[in-house]
Amino acid sequence: MTAARGQANLVGLAAALVLLTAVTTGSVVLAGVALADADTDPAARHAGETLADRLVAADAAHTRRANAVEWDAVRSLNATAVDRIAPSVRGREVRVRLGDRTLVERGDPDGVTVRRLVRVERTDRRTTTVNLSGRRTVTLPNRTRTVELDVTTDGTTTLTAVRAHDRIVLRDPHGLSGTYEFRVTRVGPPHLSFATDDGVDGVVRIRWTATNATVEPLEVTVGA
């Protein structure tokens, strides 16, 4: 009984070793196939990652800072600019998409796709008029960054100062007249107030740049 049981155990052990070897070999083969599928063209992947990184770099011509692109600038991106900022994509099929819009497409690339999330900033120019005989303050929309003033008076009004919140941004005791431009802080909606020395008649035309921002996916696809 003991000898027979020992032989049976040896047979079972041998079968187990054969099965383990087969499973291990199969796993290695499957892993190799998966790795090959994931990186069939490492050069294309490198080119895609390089281009994506350069598109969101702080020193790019169309960015305000790292990962923040200016829509008016980036929407004019073309294949020539892409080749210049990332020479590794030259001669390759390439597609660059921002949100639901295709910015650049050369050929029909079906290779690797590299994705980044970026802040997309859109600027909007707006205008309003303040009649100093009726009011001396105005509040602009939030996210306003730059303000431009056109000051016109009838000769009896002397506009001496303009404040943004509690900070004097323009001042001339002899009277402000003409066009001025200044930046405002990004903390809360800018509140402008106007100080005059005499008279109540005068007009200030205000133009400002407001910024709206969204977060959108940037996709770079590079082919062979």
mmCIF file of C-alpha atoms in Angstrom:
data_model
loop_
_atom_site.group_PDB
_atom_site.id
_atom_site.type_symbol
_atom_site.label_atom_id
_atom_site.label_comp_id
_atom_site.label_asym_id
_atom_site.label_seq_id
_atom_site.Cartn_x
_atom_site.Cartn_y
_atom_site.Cartn_z
ATOM 1 C CA MET A 1 0.000 0.000 0.000
ATOM 2 C CA THR A 2 2.763 2.417 0.909
ATOM 3 C CA ALA A 3 4.747 1.801 -2.310
ATOM 4 C CA ALA A 4 1.626 2.178 -4.449
ATOM 5 C CA ARG A 5 0.637 5.355 -2.680
ATOM 6 C CA GLY A 6 4.140 6.750 -3.213
ATOM 7 C CA GLN A 7 4.029 5.991 -6.927
ATOM 8 C CA ALA A 8 0.632 7.685 -7.191
ATOM 9 C CA ASN A 9 1.975 10.758 -5.472
ATOM 10 C CA LEU A 10 4.907 10.898 -7.889
ATOM 11 C CA VAL A 11 2.581 10.637 -10.858
ATOM 12 C CA GLY A 12 0.392 13.445 -9.464
ATOM 13 C CA LEU A 13 3.424 15.625 -8.846
ATOM 14 C CA ALA A 14 4.680 15.118 -12.386
ATOM 15 C CA ALA A 15 1.276 16.000 -13.814
ATOM 16 C CA ALA A 16 1.148 19.126 -11.681
ATOM 17 C CA LEU A 17 4.580 20.225 -12.889
ATOM 18 C CA VAL A 18 3.567 19.728 -16.505
ATOM 19 C CA LEU A 19 0.392 21.778 -15.976
ATOM 20 C CA LEU A 20 2.304 24.562 -14.180
ATOM 21 C CA THR A 21 4.850 24.732 -16.989
ATOM 22 C CA ALA A 22 2.121 24.981 -19.606
ATOM 23 C CA VAL A 23 0.289 27.742 -17.727
ATOM 24 C CA THR A 24 3.492 29.689 -17.118
ATOM 25 C CA THR A 25 4.552 29.429 -20.760
ATOM 26 C CA GLY A 26 1.106 30.521 -21.925
ATOM 27 C CA SER A 27 1.108 33.494 -19.561
ATOM 28 C CA VAL A 28 4.502 34.622 -20.819
ATOM 29 C CA VAL A 29 3.311 34.372 -24.417
ATOM 30 C CA LEU A 30 0.128 36.342 -23.660
ATOM 31 C CA ALA A 31 2.096 39.000 -21.786
ATOM 32 C CA GLY A 32 4.440 39.330 -24.726
ATOM 33 C CA VAL A 33 1.532 39.772 -27.129
ATOM 34 C CA ALA A 34 -0.066 42.385 -24.872
ATOM 35 C CA LEU A 35 3.210 44.276 -24.575
ATOM 36 C CA ALA A 36 3.703 44.210 -28.313
ATOM 37 C CA ASP A 37 0.176 45.537 -28.884
ATOM 38 C CA ALA A 38 0.667 48.326 -26.338
ATOM 39 C CA ASP A 39 3.917 49.572 -27.827
ATOM 40 C CA THR A 40 4.017 48.557 -31.469
ATOM 41 C CA ASP A 41 5.662 51.886 -32.415
ATOM 42 C CA PRO A 42 7.580 53.368 -29.497
ATOM 43 C CA ALA A 43 8.905 56.115 -31.771
ATOM 44 C CA ALA A 44 5.346 57.246 -32.551
ATOM 45 C CA ARG A 45 4.486 57.239 -28.858
ATOM 46 C CA HIS A 46 7.556 59.309 -28.064
ATOM 47 C CA ALA A 47 6.659 61.760 -30.837
ATOM 48 C CA GLY A 48 3.092 62.057 -29.549
ATOM 49 C CA GLU A 49 4.149 62.641 -25.961
ATOM 50 C CA THR A 50 6.728 65.208 -27.038
ATOM 51 C CA LEU A 51 4.193 67.123 -29.110
ATOM 52 C CA ALA A 52 1.581 67.019 -26.336
ATOM 53 C CA ASP A 53 4.098 68.296 -23.803
ATOM 54 C CA ARG A 54 5.212 71.120 -26.090
ATOM 55 C CA LEU A 55 1.620 72.164 -26.834
ATOM 56 C CA VAL A 56 0.928 72.807 -23.135
ATOM 57 C CA ALA A 57 4.366 74.162 -22.149
ATOM 58 C CA ALA A 58 4.504 77.527 -20.403
ATOM 59 C CA ASP A 59 6.708 79.041 -23.120
ATOM 60 C CA ALA A 60 4.550 77.992 -26.091
ATOM 61 C CA ALA A 61 3.306 80.838 -28.292
ATOM 62 C CA HIS A 62 -0.356 79.990 -27.617
ATOM 63 C CA THR A 63 -0.238 79.432 -23.827
ATOM 64 C CA ARG A 64 -0.652 81.909 -20.977
ATOM 65 C CA ARG A 65 1.113 79.560 -18.601
ATOM 66 C CA ALA A 66 1.682 75.809 -18.313
ATOM 67 C CA ASN A 67 -1.452 73.811 -19.218
ATOM 68 C CA ALA A 68 -3.451 76.976 -20.012
ATOM 69 C CA VAL A 69 -3.947 77.744 -23.707
ATOM 70 C CA GLU A 70 -5.376 80.890 -25.258
ATOM 71 C CA TRP A 71 -8.149 79.883 -27.643
ATOM 72 C CA ASP A 72 -7.665 82.720 -30.146
ATOM 73 C CA ALA A 73 -4.026 81.688 -30.561
ATOM 74 C CA VAL A 74 -4.229 77.900 -30.428
ATOM 75 C CA ARG A 75 -7.084 77.609 -32.938
ATOM 76 C CA SER A 76 -4.735 78.858 -35.687
ATOM 77 C CA LEU A 77 -2.318 75.987 -35.046
ATOM 78 C CA ASN A 78 -1.228 74.237 -38.263
ATOM 79 C CA ALA A 79 0.994 71.376 -39.420
ATOM 80 C CA THR A 80 3.948 73.683 -40.027
ATOM 81 C CA ALA A 81 3.826 74.963 -36.452
ATOM 82 C CA VAL A 82 3.469 71.404 -35.130
ATOM 83 C CA ASP A 83 6.585 70.277 -37.018
ATOM 84 C CA ARG A 84 8.491 73.274 -35.717
ATOM 85 C CA ILE A 85 7.725 72.776 -32.032
ATOM 86 C CA ALA A 86 8.088 68.969 -32.177
ATOM 87 C CA PRO A 87 10.470 67.899 -34.974
ATOM 88 C CA SER A 88 9.899 64.228 -34.077
ATOM 89 C CA VAL A 89 6.469 64.332 -35.788
ATOM 90 C CA ARG A 90 7.839 65.529 -39.123
ATOM 91 C CA GLY A 91 6.929 63.154 -41.920
ATOM 92 C CA ARG A 92 4.335 61.385 -39.760
ATOM 93 C CA GLU A 93 0.577 61.396 -39.928
ATOM 94 C CA VAL A 94 -0.708 63.479 -37.032
ATOM 95 C CA ARG A 95 -3.946 64.772 -35.579
ATOM 96 C CA VAL A 96 -4.424 67.347 -32.816
ATOM 97 C CA ARG A 97 -7.863 67.790 -31.244
ATOM 98 C CA LEU A 98 -8.938 70.190 -28.531
ATOM 99 C CA GLY A 99 -12.316 69.379 -27.070
ATOM 100 C CA ASP A 100 -14.605 68.577 -30.014
ATOM 101 C CA ARG A 101 -12.576 70.524 -32.573
ATOM 102 C CA THR A 102 -9.769 69.240 -34.797
ATOM 103 C CA LEU A 103 -6.963 71.804 -34.935
ATOM 104 C CA VAL A 104 -4.487 69.927 -37.127
ATOM 105 C CA GLU A 105 -4.897 66.824 -39.284
ATOM 106 C CA ARG A 106 -2.292 65.413 -41.638
ATOM 107 C CA GLY A 107 -3.170 62.095 -43.214
ATOM 108 C CA ASP A 108 -5.328 59.647 -41.273
ATOM 109 C CA PRO A 109 -3.308 58.618 -38.216
ATOM 110 C CA ASP A 110 -4.490 55.529 -36.348
ATOM 111 C CA GLY A 111 -1.502 55.068 -34.063
ATOM 112 C CA VAL A 112 -0.998 55.994 -30.443
ATOM 113 C CA THR A 113 -3.052 58.771 -28.836
ATOM 114 C CA VAL A 114 -1.704 60.905 -26.016
ATOM 115 C CA ARG A 115 -4.162 62.889 -23.893
ATOM 116 C CA ARG A 116 -3.802 65.921 -21.654
ATOM 117 C CA LEU A 117 -6.369 68.005 -19.771
ATOM 118 C CA VAL A 118 -5.862 71.718 -20.380
ATOM 119 C CA ARG A 119 -7.449 74.999 -19.391
ATOM 120 C CA VAL A 120 -8.808 76.808 -22.442
ATOM 121 C CA GLU A 121 -9.171 80.580 -21.998
ATOM 122 C CA ARG A 122 -11.409 82.624 -24.298
ATOM 123 C CA THR A 123 -11.364 86.428 -24.213
ATOM 124 C CA ASP A 124 -14.307 88.694 -24.920
ATOM 125 C CA ARG A 125 -14.119 92.443 -25.620
ATOM 126 C CA ARG A 126 -16.997 94.465 -24.124
ATOM 127 C CA THR A 127 -17.953 98.144 -23.902
ATOM 128 C CA THR A 128 -20.090 100.342 -21.652
ATOM 129 C CA THR A 129 -20.494 104.079 -21.129
ATOM 130 C CA VAL A 130 -20.638 105.970 -17.825
ATOM 131 C CA ASN A 131 -22.211 109.437 -17.803
ATOM 132 C CA LEU A 132 -20.637 111.228 -14.860
ATOM 133 C CA SER A 133 -23.716 113.375 -14.373
ATOM 134 C CA GLY A 134 -25.675 110.302 -13.362
ATOM 135 C CA ARG A 135 -23.185 108.048 -11.605
ATOM 136 C CA ARG A 136 -19.571 107.838 -10.537
ATOM 137 C CA THR A 137 -19.089 104.082 -10.172
ATOM 138 C CA VAL A 138 -19.340 100.952 -12.272
ATOM 139 C CA THR A 139 -18.717 97.271 -11.544
ATOM 140 C CA LEU A 140 -17.328 95.111 -14.325
ATOM 141 C CA PRO A 141 -17.832 91.358 -14.665
ATOM 142 C CA ASN A 142 -15.670 88.905 -12.799
ATOM 143 C CA ARG A 143 -12.578 87.562 -14.585
ATOM 144 C CA THR A 144 -11.939 90.968 -16.185
ATOM 145 C CA ARG A 145 -8.186 91.401 -16.600
ATOM 146 C CA THR A 146 -7.559 94.525 -18.673
ATOM 147 C CA VAL A 147 -9.531 97.792 -18.718
ATOM 148 C CA GLU A 148 -9.299 100.550 -21.327
ATOM 149 C CA LEU A 149 -10.866 103.976 -20.696
ATOM 150 C CA ASP A 150 -11.769 106.718 -23.169
ATOM 151 C CA VAL A 151 -12.325 109.917 -21.176
ATOM 152 C CA THR A 152 -14.230 112.792 -22.789
ATOM 153 C CA THR A 153 -15.397 115.941 -20.947
ATOM 154 C CA ASP A 154 -17.129 119.150 -21.976
ATOM 155 C CA GLY A 155 -14.364 121.366 -20.596
ATOM 156 C CA THR A 156 -16.110 122.088 -17.302
ATOM 157 C CA THR A 157 -15.488 118.724 -15.691
ATOM 158 C CA THR A 158 -12.102 117.680 -14.406
ATOM 159 C CA LEU A 159 -11.806 113.939 -13.909
ATOM 160 C CA THR A 160 -8.857 113.704 -11.551
ATOM 161 C CA ALA A 161 -8.675 110.063 -10.483
ATOM 162 C CA VAL A 162 -9.911 106.571 -11.224
ATOM 163 C CA ARG A 163 -9.886 103.855 -8.599
ATOM 164 C CA ALA A 164 -10.144 100.109 -9.016
ATOM 165 C CA HIS A 165 -11.478 98.850 -5.688
ATOM 166 C CA ASP A 166 -9.471 100.993 -3.229
ATOM 167 C CA ARG A 167 -6.402 101.372 -5.435
ATOM 168 C CA ILE A 168 -5.778 104.482 -7.521
ATOM 169 C CA VAL A 169 -4.995 103.330 -11.063
ATOM 170 C CA LEU A 170 -5.138 106.741 -12.821
ATOM 171 C CA ARG A 171 -4.515 110.186 -11.405
ATOM 172 C CA ASP A 172 -3.914 113.651 -12.811
ATOM 173 C CA PRO A 173 -4.833 116.795 -10.817
ATOM 174 C CA HIS A 174 -5.017 118.761 -14.085
ATOM 175 C CA GLY A 175 -7.606 116.374 -15.493
ATOM 176 C CA LEU A 176 -7.635 113.044 -17.255
ATOM 177 C CA SER A 177 -8.457 113.083 -20.947
ATOM 178 C CA GLY A 178 -7.867 110.625 -23.734
ATOM 179 C CA THR A 179 -7.325 106.879 -23.697
ATOM 180 C CA TYR A 180 -5.848 104.897 -20.830
ATOM 181 C CA GLU A 181 -5.283 101.211 -20.200
ATOM 182 C CA PHE A 182 -4.547 99.347 -16.970
ATOM 183 C CA ARG A 183 -4.760 95.882 -15.471
ATOM 184 C CA VAL A 184 -6.958 94.942 -12.529
ATOM 185 C CA THR A 185 -6.628 92.251 -9.910
ATOM 186 C CA ARG A 186 -8.373 88.928 -10.393
ATOM 187 C CA VAL A 187 -9.906 88.900 -6.906
ATOM 188 C CA GLY A 188 -13.609 89.559 -7.371
ATOM 189 C CA PRO A 189 -15.377 91.755 -9.948
ATOM 190 C CA PRO A 190 -13.490 95.039 -10.547
ATOM 191 C CA HIS A 191 -15.274 98.027 -9.001
ATOM 192 C CA LEU A 192 -14.291 101.346 -10.635
ATOM 193 C CA SER A 193 -14.996 104.774 -9.171
ATOM 194 C CA PHE A 194 -14.366 108.230 -10.671
ATOM 195 C CA ALA A 195 -13.380 111.378 -8.791
ATOM 196 C CA THR A 196 -13.988 114.889 -10.184
ATOM 197 C CA ASP A 197 -13.040 118.358 -8.954
ATOM 198 C CA ASP A 198 -15.727 120.446 -10.620
ATOM 199 C CA GLY A 199 -18.737 120.113 -12.839
ATOM 200 C CA VAL A 200 -20.854 117.051 -13.444
ATOM 201 C CA ASP A 201 -20.846 116.670 -17.207
ATOM 202 C CA GLY A 202 -18.554 114.170 -18.796
ATOM 203 C CA VAL A 203 -18.515 110.734 -20.361
ATOM 204 C CA VAL A 204 -16.216 107.788 -19.739
ATOM 205 C CA ARG A 205 -16.359 105.000 -22.266
ATOM 206 C CA ILE A 206 -15.049 101.752 -20.806
ATOM 207 C CA ARG A 207 -13.761 98.817 -22.792
ATOM 208 C CA TRP A 208 -12.575 95.711 -21.053
ATOM 209 C CA THR A 209 -11.398 92.197 -21.736
ATOM 210 C CA ALA A 210 -13.187 89.428 -19.892
ATOM 211 C CA THR A 211 -11.865 85.876 -19.766
ATOM 212 C CA ASN A 212 -13.951 82.713 -19.728
ATOM 213 C CA ALA A 213 -12.226 79.389 -19.126
ATOM 214 C CA THR A 214 -13.111 75.728 -19.557
ATOM 215 C CA VAL A 215 -11.193 72.495 -18.991
ATOM 216 C CA GLU A 216 -11.030 70.389 -22.137
ATOM 217 C CA PRO A 217 -9.130 67.301 -23.345
ATOM 218 C CA LEU A 218 -6.214 67.766 -25.712
ATOM 219 C CA GLU A 219 -5.608 64.685 -27.883
ATOM 220 C CA VAL A 220 -2.517 64.068 -30.008
ATOM 221 C CA THR A 221 -2.576 61.058 -32.354
ATOM 222 C CA VAL A 222 0.562 60.135 -34.252
ATOM 223 C CA GLY A 223 0.822 57.497 -36.966
ATOM 224 C CA ALA A 224 3.691 55.924 -38.825
#
